[in-house]
XYZ file of C-alpha atoms in Angstrom:
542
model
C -6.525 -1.939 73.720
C -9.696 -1.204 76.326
C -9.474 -2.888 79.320
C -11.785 -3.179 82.628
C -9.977 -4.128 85.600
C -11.889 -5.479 89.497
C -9.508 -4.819 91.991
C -7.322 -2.821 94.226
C -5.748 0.501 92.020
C -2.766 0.157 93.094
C -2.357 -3.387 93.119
C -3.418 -2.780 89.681
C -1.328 -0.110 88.047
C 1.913 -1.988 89.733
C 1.376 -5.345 88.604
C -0.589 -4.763 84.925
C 0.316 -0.824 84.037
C 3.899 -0.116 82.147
C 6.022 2.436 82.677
C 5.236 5.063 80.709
C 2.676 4.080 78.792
C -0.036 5.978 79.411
C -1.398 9.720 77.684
C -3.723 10.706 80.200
C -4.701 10.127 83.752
C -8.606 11.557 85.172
C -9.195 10.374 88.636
C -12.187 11.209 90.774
C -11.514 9.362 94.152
C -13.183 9.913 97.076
C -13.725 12.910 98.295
C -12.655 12.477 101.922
C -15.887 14.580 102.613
C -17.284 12.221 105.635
C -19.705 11.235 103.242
C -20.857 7.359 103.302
C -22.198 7.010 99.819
C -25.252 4.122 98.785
C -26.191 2.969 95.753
C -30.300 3.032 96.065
C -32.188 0.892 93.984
C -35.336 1.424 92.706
C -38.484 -0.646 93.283
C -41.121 -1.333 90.368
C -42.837 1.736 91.016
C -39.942 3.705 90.876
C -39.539 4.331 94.653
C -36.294 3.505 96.305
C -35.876 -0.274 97.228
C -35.510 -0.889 100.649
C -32.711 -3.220 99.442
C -29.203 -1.380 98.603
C -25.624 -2.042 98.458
C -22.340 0.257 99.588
C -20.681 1.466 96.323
C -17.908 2.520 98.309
C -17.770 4.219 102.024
C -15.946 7.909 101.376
C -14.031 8.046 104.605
C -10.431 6.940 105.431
C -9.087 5.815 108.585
C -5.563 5.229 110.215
C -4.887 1.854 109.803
C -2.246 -0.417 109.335
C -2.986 -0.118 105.078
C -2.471 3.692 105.919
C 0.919 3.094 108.132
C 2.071 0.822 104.603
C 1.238 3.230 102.572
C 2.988 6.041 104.427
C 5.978 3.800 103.726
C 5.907 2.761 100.598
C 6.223 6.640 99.420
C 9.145 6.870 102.235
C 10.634 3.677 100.393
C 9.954 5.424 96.793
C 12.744 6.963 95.936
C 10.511 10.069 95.112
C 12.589 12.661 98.069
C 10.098 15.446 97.793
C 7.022 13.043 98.144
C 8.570 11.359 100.720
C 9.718 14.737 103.082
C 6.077 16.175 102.448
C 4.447 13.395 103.204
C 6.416 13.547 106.364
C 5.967 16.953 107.279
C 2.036 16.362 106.581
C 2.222 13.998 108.910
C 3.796 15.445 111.672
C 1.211 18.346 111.133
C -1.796 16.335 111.257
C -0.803 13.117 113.279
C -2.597 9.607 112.134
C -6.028 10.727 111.683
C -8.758 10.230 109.103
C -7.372 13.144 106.771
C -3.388 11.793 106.984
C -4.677 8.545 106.375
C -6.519 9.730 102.770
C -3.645 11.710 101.875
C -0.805 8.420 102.372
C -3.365 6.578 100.666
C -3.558 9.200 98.037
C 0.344 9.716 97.768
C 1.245 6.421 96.867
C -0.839 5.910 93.988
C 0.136 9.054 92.687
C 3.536 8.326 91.958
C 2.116 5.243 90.825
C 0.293 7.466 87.910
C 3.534 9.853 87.208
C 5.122 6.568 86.893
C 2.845 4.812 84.150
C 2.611 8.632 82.310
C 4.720 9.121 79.047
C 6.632 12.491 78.611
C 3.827 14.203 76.935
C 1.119 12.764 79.414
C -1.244 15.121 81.713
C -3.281 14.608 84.737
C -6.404 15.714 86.278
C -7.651 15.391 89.838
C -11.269 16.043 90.598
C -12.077 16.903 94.055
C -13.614 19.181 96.072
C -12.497 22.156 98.946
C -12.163 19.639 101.397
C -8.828 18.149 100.668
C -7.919 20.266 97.506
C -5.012 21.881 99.193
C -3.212 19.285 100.853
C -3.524 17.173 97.681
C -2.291 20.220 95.638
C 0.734 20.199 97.522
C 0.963 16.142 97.104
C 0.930 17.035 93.052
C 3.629 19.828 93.453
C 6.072 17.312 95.456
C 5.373 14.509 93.108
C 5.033 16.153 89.690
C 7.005 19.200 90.465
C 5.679 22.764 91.352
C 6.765 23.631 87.478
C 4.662 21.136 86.425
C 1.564 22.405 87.450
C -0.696 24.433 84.719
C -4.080 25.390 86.013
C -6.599 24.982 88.390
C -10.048 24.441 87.143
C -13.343 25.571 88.582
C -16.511 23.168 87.429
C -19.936 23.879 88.968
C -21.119 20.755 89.946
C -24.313 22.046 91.305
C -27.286 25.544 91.205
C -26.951 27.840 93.925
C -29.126 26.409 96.691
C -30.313 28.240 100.330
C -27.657 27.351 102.768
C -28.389 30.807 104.347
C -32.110 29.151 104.970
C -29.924 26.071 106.912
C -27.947 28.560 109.328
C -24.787 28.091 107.170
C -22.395 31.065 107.946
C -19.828 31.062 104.898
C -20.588 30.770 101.227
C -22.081 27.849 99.512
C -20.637 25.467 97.848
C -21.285 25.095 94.360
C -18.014 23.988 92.881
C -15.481 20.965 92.275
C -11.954 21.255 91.788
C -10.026 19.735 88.830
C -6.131 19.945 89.419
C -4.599 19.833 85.873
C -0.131 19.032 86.002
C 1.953 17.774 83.184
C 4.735 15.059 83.242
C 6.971 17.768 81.455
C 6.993 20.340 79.385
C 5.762 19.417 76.414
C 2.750 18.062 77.018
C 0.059 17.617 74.721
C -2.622 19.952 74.367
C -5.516 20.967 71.595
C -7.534 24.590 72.249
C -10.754 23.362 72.991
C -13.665 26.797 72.033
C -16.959 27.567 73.541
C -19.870 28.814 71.970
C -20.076 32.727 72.750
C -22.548 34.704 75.255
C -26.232 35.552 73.432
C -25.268 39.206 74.463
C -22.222 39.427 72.734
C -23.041 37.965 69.915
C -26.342 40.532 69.714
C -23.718 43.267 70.129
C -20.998 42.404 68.309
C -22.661 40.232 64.750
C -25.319 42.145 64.751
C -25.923 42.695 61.062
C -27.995 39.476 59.514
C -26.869 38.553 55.384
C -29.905 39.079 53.288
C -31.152 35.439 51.804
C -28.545 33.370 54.149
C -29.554 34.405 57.761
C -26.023 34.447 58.068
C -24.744 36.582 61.296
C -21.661 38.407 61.144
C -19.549 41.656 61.880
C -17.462 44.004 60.179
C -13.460 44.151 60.734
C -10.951 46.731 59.904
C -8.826 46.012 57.005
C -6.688 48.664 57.068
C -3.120 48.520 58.286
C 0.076 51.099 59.178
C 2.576 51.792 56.685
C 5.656 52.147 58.654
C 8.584 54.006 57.294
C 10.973 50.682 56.253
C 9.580 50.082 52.477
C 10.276 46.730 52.728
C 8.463 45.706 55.881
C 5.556 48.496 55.227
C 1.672 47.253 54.049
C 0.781 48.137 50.551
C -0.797 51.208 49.835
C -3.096 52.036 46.518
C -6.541 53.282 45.740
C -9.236 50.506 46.265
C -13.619 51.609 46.086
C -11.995 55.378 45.867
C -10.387 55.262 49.131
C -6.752 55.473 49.407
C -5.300 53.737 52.552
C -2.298 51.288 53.300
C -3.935 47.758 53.497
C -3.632 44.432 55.261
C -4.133 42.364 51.855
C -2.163 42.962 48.500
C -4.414 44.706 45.796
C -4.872 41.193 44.184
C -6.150 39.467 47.187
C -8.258 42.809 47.983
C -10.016 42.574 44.499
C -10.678 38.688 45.592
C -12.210 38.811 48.573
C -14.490 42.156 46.715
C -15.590 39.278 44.427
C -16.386 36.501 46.870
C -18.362 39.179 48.592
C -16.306 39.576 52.087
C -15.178 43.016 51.400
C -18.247 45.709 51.501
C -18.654 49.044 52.010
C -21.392 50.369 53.551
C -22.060 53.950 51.762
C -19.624 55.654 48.868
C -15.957 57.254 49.880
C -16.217 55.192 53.615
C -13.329 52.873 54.053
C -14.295 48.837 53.224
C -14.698 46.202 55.817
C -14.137 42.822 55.945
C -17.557 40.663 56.213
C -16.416 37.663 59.533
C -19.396 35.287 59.934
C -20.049 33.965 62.877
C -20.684 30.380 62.013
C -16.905 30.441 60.964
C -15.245 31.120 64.254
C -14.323 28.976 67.031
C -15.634 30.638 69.621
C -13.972 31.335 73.250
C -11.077 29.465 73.938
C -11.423 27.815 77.585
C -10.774 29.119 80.436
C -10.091 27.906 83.989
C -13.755 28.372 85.188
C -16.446 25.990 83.603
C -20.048 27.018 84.428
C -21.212 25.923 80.649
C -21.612 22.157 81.788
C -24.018 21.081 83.632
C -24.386 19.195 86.168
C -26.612 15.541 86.125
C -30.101 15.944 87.723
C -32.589 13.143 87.364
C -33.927 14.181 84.609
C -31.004 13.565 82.289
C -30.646 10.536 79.596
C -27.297 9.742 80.607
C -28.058 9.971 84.392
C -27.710 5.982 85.829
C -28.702 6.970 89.565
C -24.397 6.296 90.544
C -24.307 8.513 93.551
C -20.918 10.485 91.837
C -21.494 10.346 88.035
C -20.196 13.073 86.152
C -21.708 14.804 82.827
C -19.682 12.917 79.678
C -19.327 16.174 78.325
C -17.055 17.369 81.312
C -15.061 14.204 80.374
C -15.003 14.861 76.854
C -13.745 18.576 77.216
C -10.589 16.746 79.114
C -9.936 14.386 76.704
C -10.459 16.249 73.361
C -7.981 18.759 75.242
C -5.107 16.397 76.504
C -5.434 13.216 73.946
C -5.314 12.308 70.920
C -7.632 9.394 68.991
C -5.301 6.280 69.343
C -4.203 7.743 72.395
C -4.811 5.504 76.295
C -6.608 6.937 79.007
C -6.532 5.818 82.217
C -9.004 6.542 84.982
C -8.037 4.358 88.361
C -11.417 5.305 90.127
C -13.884 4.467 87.295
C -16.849 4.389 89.126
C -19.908 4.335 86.940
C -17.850 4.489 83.612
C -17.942 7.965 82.444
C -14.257 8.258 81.623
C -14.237 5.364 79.681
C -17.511 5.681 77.752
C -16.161 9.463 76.933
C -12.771 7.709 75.664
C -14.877 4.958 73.771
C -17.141 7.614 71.968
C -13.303 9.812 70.997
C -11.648 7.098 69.582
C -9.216 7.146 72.423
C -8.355 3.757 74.453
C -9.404 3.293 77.835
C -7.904 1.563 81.288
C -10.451 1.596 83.705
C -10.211 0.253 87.266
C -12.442 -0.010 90.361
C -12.818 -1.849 93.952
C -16.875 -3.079 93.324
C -18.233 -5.665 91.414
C -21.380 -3.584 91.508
C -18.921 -0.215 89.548
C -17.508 -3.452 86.930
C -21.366 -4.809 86.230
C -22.491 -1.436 85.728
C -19.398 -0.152 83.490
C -19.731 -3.626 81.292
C -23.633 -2.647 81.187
C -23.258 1.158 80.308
C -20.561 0.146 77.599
C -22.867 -2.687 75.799
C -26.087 -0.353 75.417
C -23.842 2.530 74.269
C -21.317 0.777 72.243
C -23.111 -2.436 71.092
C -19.980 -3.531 69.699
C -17.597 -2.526 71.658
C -14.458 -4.690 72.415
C -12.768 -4.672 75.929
C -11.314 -6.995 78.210
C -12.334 -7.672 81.948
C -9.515 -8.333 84.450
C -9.493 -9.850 87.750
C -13.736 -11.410 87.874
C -14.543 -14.773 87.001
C -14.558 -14.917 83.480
C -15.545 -18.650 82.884
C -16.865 -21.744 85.453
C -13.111 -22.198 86.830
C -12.929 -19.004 88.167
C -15.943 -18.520 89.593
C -15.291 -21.521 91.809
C -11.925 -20.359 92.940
C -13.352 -17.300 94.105
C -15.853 -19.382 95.635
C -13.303 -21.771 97.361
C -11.513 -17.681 98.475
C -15.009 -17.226 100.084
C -14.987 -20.197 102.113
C -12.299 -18.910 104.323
C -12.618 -15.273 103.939
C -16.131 -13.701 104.389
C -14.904 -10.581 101.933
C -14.603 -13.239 98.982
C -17.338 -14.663 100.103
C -19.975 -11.622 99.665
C -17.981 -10.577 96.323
C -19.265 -13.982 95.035
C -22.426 -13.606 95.781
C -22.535 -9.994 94.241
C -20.520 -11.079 90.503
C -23.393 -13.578 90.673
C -26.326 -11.499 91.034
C -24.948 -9.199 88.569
C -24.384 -12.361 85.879
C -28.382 -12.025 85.823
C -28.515 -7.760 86.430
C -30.176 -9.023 90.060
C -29.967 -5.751 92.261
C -28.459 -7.099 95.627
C -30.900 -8.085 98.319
C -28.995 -7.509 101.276
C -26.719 -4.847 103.536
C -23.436 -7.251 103.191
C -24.349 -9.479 106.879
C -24.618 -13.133 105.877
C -27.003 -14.111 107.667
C -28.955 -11.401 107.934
C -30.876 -11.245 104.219
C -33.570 -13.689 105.174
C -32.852 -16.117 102.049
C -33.079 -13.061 99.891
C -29.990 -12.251 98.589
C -31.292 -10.302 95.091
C -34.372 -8.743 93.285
C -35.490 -8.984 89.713
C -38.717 -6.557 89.318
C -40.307 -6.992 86.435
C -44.013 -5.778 84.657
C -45.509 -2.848 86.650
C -45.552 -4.402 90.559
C -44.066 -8.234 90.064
C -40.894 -9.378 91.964
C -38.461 -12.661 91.374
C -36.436 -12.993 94.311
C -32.806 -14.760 94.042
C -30.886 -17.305 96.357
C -27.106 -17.531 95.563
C -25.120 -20.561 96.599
C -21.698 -20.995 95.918
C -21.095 -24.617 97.875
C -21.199 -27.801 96.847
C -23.447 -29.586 99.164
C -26.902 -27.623 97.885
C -30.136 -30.188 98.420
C -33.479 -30.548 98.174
C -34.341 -28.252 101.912
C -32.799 -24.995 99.986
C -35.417 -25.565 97.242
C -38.261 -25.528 100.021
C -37.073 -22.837 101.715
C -37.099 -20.528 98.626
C -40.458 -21.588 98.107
C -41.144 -20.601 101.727
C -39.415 -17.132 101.294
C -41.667 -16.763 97.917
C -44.734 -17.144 100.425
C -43.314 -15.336 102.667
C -42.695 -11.833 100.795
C -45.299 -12.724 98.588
C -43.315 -12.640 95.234
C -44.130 -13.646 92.157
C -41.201 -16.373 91.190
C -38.148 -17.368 92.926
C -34.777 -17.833 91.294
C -32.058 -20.429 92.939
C -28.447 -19.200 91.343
C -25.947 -21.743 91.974
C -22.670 -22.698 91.173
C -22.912 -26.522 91.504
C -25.770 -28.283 89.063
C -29.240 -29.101 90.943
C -29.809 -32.714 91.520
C -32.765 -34.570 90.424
C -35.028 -34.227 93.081
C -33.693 -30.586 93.681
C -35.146 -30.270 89.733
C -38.397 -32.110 90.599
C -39.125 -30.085 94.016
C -39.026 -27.159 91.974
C -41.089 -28.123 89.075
C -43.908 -29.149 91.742
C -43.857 -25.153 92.365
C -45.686 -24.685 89.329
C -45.847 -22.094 86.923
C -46.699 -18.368 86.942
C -48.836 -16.576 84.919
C -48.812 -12.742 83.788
C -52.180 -11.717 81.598
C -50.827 -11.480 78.088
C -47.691 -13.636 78.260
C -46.970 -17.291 78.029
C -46.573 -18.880 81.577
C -42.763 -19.466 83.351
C -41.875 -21.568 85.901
C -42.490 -20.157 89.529
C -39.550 -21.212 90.584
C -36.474 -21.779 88.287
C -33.007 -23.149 88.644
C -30.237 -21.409 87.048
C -26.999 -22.476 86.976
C -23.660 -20.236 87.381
C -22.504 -21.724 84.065
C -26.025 -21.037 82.208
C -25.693 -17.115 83.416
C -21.896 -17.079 82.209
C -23.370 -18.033 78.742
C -26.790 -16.533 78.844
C -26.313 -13.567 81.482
C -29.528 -11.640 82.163
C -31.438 -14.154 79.706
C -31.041 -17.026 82.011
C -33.614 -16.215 83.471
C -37.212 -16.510 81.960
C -39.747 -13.599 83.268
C -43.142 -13.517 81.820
C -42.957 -9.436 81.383
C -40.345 -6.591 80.598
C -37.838 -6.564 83.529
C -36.597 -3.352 85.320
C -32.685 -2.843 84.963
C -30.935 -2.195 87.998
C -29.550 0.443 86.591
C -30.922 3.097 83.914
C -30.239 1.883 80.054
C -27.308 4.540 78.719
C -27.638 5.676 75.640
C -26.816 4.276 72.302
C -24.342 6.429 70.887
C -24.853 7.275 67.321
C -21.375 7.774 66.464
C -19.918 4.329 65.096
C -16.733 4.517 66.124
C -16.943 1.385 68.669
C -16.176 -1.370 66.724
C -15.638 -5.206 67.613
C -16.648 -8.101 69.992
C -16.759 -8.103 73.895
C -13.972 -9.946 75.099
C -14.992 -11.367 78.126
């Protein structure tokens, strides 16, 4: 049960999320943070593209989707939401920060809702919200409810000083952690311990197996109920009351974890180090790093998180078997965490571009990894009602034309104005410098004059091959008026077409293959990982 849904999170957990049916909840929404966040794209050299695409705009206004959500929690039943959300309110007025937190409220009891019993949640954000959305948690969870706040630096120290900053800098994201009751579940997760304590404290080094460990007291107090007392007797001449029986004592002696280190002083028991745990967590998490550019896993999404942060959460709150849901997916780093645990993953997000890249990222990591995509075109019907959507609103219009380029892993050619991309609406680069440019059309009546004018924007930008992505077949002389562009040749490889037709159908079938380059493309996005685990098994349900 993996499934990728496009579309609204709310819309989504009400109409395709059970009650209680969910083990864990991460979320990572936006941050509120005035920030207006860009996917960049990289050109062939590896420079940023002048071509990008919003992921998503981090700020919130008061609107009338702000005034409905204010009263959907008033209408929810939920009396502590509802009078907090209130008094927020009346503190604040309808401004940008009331309007996130409505926004916010709402889908939260949406999540308590689709929870089971035993379920947990954590809520990643950052100082700038973090206590009005703490008190949004206590009135829909319950103050009692609440377990921990969590610390994770999400970045090195850096000279804010130097930038005429007068407070502190900030280093450091905030994951709230609540439960749905109290018996929640929950597995000890251990860190490895400090160099300096484990120089101090296993210090001694076990001749012929490098082995590092420490010696513990073994001795224990007698007490004056015989019953309930530890034994006493005589064991390597020393006479003492013990923790183990005199049977067990003369065991461990032979397996060699009793010693004593010079004649009449009292034996120790031998603990390696390679046979404890380590630290149990705590609240503050400097150990994981955060993603620089330099990482493998690193996919250049403006808010990706480390999978091993992810991993800590679910190995602590989940079981394998168990679902995770993450309504703010993003780049996929919640559900490629759950994928690699042998948990079961809902994912949801508002971009084609955060579904392309998720369905990407799971296919190079998991190559047979099965999962279900809600709410895109999954086959030629729906790509032409979404089409026919676009014909009367501009929003369905520009979603079309972005599912399309991402059939194909085209990185978007345009800032989201139609009219405004000069008949480019995506990039291909491919070989060291080379450059296909694409032309979406999703109406019926496409002719001969669109063929010219791609050849005229190939000219014009001086690109290598030109790619015409449409959802009705070419006609005849639309096939012939490209095949008089002739063909383009790359030393070393076998000549392609200059400029080639593709159909919406063909990509459906043949996705990035569709297209025939005469040299190694460029993804849009970095290749994850394989992972070397095995445990994704199955087809891709598309």
């Amino acid at each position: 049960m993996n499934h990728l849904h496009y579309g609204d999170n709310l819309a989504v957990l009400r109409n395709a999320i059970a009650d209680a049916s969910v083990d864990l909840v991460y979320l990572d929404p936006p941050f509120n943070s005035n920030a207006s966040y860009n996917v960049l794209f990289k050109g062939p050299s590896g420079s940023e593209s002048t071509a990008q695409i919003e992921a998503f705009d981090d700020t919130w206004h008061w609107t009338d989707a702000a005034e409905e959500a204010f009263g959907d929690v008033l209408r929810s039943g939920n009396g502590a939401a509802a009078e907090m959300l209130r008094a927020m309110r009346s503190f604040l007025g309808e401004n940008d920060m009331m309007a996130y937190l409505a926004m916010m409220a709402v889908r939260l009891l949406e999540l308590h809702r689709v929870l089971k019993p035993t379920g947990s949640l954590y809520l990643h954000c950052d100082p700038t919200a973090s206590h009005y959305l703490k008190i949004l948690l206590d009135a829909v969870f319950g103050p009692k409810s609440f377990r921990t706040e969590i610390s994770w630096r999400r970045q090195s120290a850096h000279n804010d000083a130097a930038q005429g900053r007068k407070q502190p800098g900030n280093v450091r994201d905030i994951i709230f952690f609540y439960s749905k009751s109290n018996d929640w579940t929950w597995n000890w997760q251990y860190t490895d311990y400090d160099e300096s304590y484990v120089e101090k404290h296993y210090r001694h080094i076990e001749a012929g197996t490098g082995r590092r460990y420490r010696l513990g007291d073994i001795t224990a107090p007698g007490g004056a109920d015989p019953k309930k007392r530890n034994p006493f007797y005589e064991f390597l001449g020393v006479k003492r009351y013990w923790r183990y029986s005199e049977e067990r004592m003369k065991e461990l002696f032979v397996e060699g974890r009793i010693i004593q280190t010079a004649p009449g002083r009292v034996p120790q028991y031998k603990r390696y180090l390679d046979e404890m745990k380590g630290v149990a967590i705590q609240n503050d998490w400097t150990d994981i790093l955060p993603l620089h550019a330099a990482h493998a896993e690193k996919l250049d999404y403006p808010t990706q998180k480390p999978v091993a942060l992810l991993e800590r959460i679910l190995s602590a709150s989940s079981n394998p078997g168990d679902i995770v849901l993450d309504p703010f997916c993003g780049c996929g780093t919640t559900v490629h965490a759950a994928q690699k645990l042998g948990r079961n993953w809902i994912g949801i997000d508002v971009t084609h571009l955060a579904i392309g890249l998720i369905e990407k990222r799971l296919r190079d990591a998991f190559p047979d990894v099965a999962f279900t995509i809600h709410g895109v075109p999954q086959d030629i019907a729906g790509a032409r009602d979404l089409a026919n959507r676009g014909r009367t609103d501009k929003k369905y219009y520009f979603e079309f034309e972005k599912w399309a380029l991402s059939l194909i892993n085209a990185q978007p050619g345009n800032l989201g104005k139609r009219g405004a991309d000069r008949g480019i609406d995506g990039n291909i680069y491919f070989g060291k410098t080379s450059r296909a440019i694409v032309s979406v059309k999703a109406g019926d009546n496409v002719g001969v004059s669109m063929i010219r004018d791609l050849v005229g924007t190939i000219q014009r930008e001086k690109a290598e091959i030109g790619v015409f992505l449409t959802l009705t077949p070419p006609t005849k002389p639309m096939v012939a008026e490209a095949a008089a562009a002739g063909q383009y040749e790359e030393d070393g490889f076998a000549p392609v077409p200059r400029l080639q037709i593709v159909t919406i159908e063909e990509a459906l079938q043949l996705r990035d293959r569709a297209v025939r380059l005469p040299a190694r493309r460029d993804d849009t996005f970095k290749r994850a990982a394989r992972e070397k685990d095995g445990k994704a098994q199955g087809q891709l349900d598309l």
